[in-house]
GROMACS .gro file of C-alpha atoms in nm:
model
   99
    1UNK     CA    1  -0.981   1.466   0.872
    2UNK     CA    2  -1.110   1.673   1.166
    3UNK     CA    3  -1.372   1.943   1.097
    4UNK     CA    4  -1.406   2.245   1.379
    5UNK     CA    5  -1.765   2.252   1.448
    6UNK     CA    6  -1.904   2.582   1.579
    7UNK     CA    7  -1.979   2.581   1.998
    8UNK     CA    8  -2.349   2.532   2.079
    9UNK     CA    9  -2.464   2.754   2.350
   10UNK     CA   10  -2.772   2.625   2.600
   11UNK     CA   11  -2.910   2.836   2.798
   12UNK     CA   12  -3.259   2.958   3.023
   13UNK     CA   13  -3.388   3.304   3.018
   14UNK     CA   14  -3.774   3.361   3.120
   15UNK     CA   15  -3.883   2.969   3.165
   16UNK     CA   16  -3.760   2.643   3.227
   17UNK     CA   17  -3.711   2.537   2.891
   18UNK     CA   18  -3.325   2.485   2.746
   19UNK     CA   19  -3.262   2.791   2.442
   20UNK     CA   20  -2.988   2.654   2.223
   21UNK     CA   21  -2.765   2.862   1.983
   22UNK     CA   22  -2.465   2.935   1.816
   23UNK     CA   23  -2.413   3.318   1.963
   24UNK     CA   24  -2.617   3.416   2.261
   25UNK     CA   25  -2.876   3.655   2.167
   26UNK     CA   26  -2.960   3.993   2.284
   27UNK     CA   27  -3.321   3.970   2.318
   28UNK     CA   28  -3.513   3.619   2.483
   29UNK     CA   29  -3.644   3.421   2.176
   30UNK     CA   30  -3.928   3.322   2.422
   31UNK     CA   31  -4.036   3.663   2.576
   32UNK     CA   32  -3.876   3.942   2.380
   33UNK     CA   33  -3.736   4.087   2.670
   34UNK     CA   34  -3.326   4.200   2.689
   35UNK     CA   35  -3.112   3.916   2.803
   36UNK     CA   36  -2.895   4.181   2.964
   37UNK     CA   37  -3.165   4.376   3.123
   38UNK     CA   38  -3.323   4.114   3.268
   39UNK     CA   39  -3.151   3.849   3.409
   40UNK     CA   40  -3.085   3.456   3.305
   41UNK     CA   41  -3.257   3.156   3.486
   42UNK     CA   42  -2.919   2.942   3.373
   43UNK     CA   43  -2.619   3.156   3.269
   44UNK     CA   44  -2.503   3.028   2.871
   45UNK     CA   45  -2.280   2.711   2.895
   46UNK     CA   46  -2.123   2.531   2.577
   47UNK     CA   47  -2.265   2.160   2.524
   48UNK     CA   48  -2.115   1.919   2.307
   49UNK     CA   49  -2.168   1.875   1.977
   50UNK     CA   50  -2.395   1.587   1.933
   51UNK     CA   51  -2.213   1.505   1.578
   52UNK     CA   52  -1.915   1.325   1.536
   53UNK     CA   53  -1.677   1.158   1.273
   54UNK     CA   54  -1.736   0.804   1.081
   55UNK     CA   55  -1.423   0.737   1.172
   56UNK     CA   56  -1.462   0.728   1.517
   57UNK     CA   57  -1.754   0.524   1.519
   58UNK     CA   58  -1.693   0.184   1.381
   59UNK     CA   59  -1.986  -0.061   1.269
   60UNK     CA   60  -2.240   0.211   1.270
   61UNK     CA   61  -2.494   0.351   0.973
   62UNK     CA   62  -2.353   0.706   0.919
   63UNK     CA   63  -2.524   1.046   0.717
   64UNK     CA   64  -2.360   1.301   0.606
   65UNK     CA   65  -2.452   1.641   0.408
   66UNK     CA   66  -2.334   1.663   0.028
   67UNK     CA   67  -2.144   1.960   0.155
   68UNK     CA   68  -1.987   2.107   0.468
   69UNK     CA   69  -2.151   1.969   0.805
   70UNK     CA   70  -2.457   1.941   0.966
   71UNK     CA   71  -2.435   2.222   1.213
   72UNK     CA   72  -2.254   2.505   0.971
   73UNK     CA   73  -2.404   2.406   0.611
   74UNK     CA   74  -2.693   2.174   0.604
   75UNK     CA   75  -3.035   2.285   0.527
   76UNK     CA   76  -3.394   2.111   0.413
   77UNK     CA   77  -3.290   2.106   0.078
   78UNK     CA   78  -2.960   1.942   0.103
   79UNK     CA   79  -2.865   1.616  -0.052
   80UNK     CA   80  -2.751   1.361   0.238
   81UNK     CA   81  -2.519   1.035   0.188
   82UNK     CA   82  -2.561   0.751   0.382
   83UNK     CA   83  -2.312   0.479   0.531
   84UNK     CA   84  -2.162   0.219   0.712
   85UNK     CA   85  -1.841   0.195   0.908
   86UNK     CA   86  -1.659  -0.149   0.955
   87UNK     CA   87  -1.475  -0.181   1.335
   88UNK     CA   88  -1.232   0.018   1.204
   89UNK     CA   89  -1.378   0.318   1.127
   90UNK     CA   90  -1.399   0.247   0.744
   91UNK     CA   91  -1.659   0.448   0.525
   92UNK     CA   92  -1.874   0.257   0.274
   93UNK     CA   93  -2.093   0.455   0.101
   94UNK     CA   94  -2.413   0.405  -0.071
   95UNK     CA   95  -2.555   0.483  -0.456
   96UNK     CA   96  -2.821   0.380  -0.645
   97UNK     CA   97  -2.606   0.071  -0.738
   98UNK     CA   98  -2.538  -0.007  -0.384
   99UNK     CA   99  -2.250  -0.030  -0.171
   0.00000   0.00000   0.00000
């Protein structure tokens, strides 16, 4: 099962330091000047996601939000599961019984 994360925007405005988001913004999170008015050190460019399927990632430990995904649902308060994948991309999941 594929999920469609949303595109993750990196960009610089006023400084050398890397603003990530989902949508770019109008005003610099950094400086509070307008993006448009101003200028960008590093025009907005899409990175990847650095989530990715259990599937696709055999013998690994694996966490995943109660709900939805990290990037479009997850918050502080969230429950998380945890598990392992075999070679073949299986899911095991823990409980408080264990696997």
């Amino acid at each position: 099962m594929e999920t469609k994360e949303r595109k993750i925007l990196c960009f610089q405005h006023c400084e050398r330091t890397n603003i990530l988001c989902f949508d770019l913004p109008e005003v610099c999170n950094i400086c509070g000047e307008n993006i448009e008015d101003t200028g960008l050190r590093i025009p907005p460019y899409r990175i990847k996601s650095p989530f990715s399927t259990a599937a696709d990632n055999g013998c690994s430990i694996v966490i995943k939000p109660t709900v939805g995904t990290f990037l479009n649902d997850y918050t502080k308060s969230a429950n998380l599961h945890i598990g392992i994948t075999t070679s073949t991309g299986a899911v095991y999941d823990f409980d408080e019984n264990g696997l």
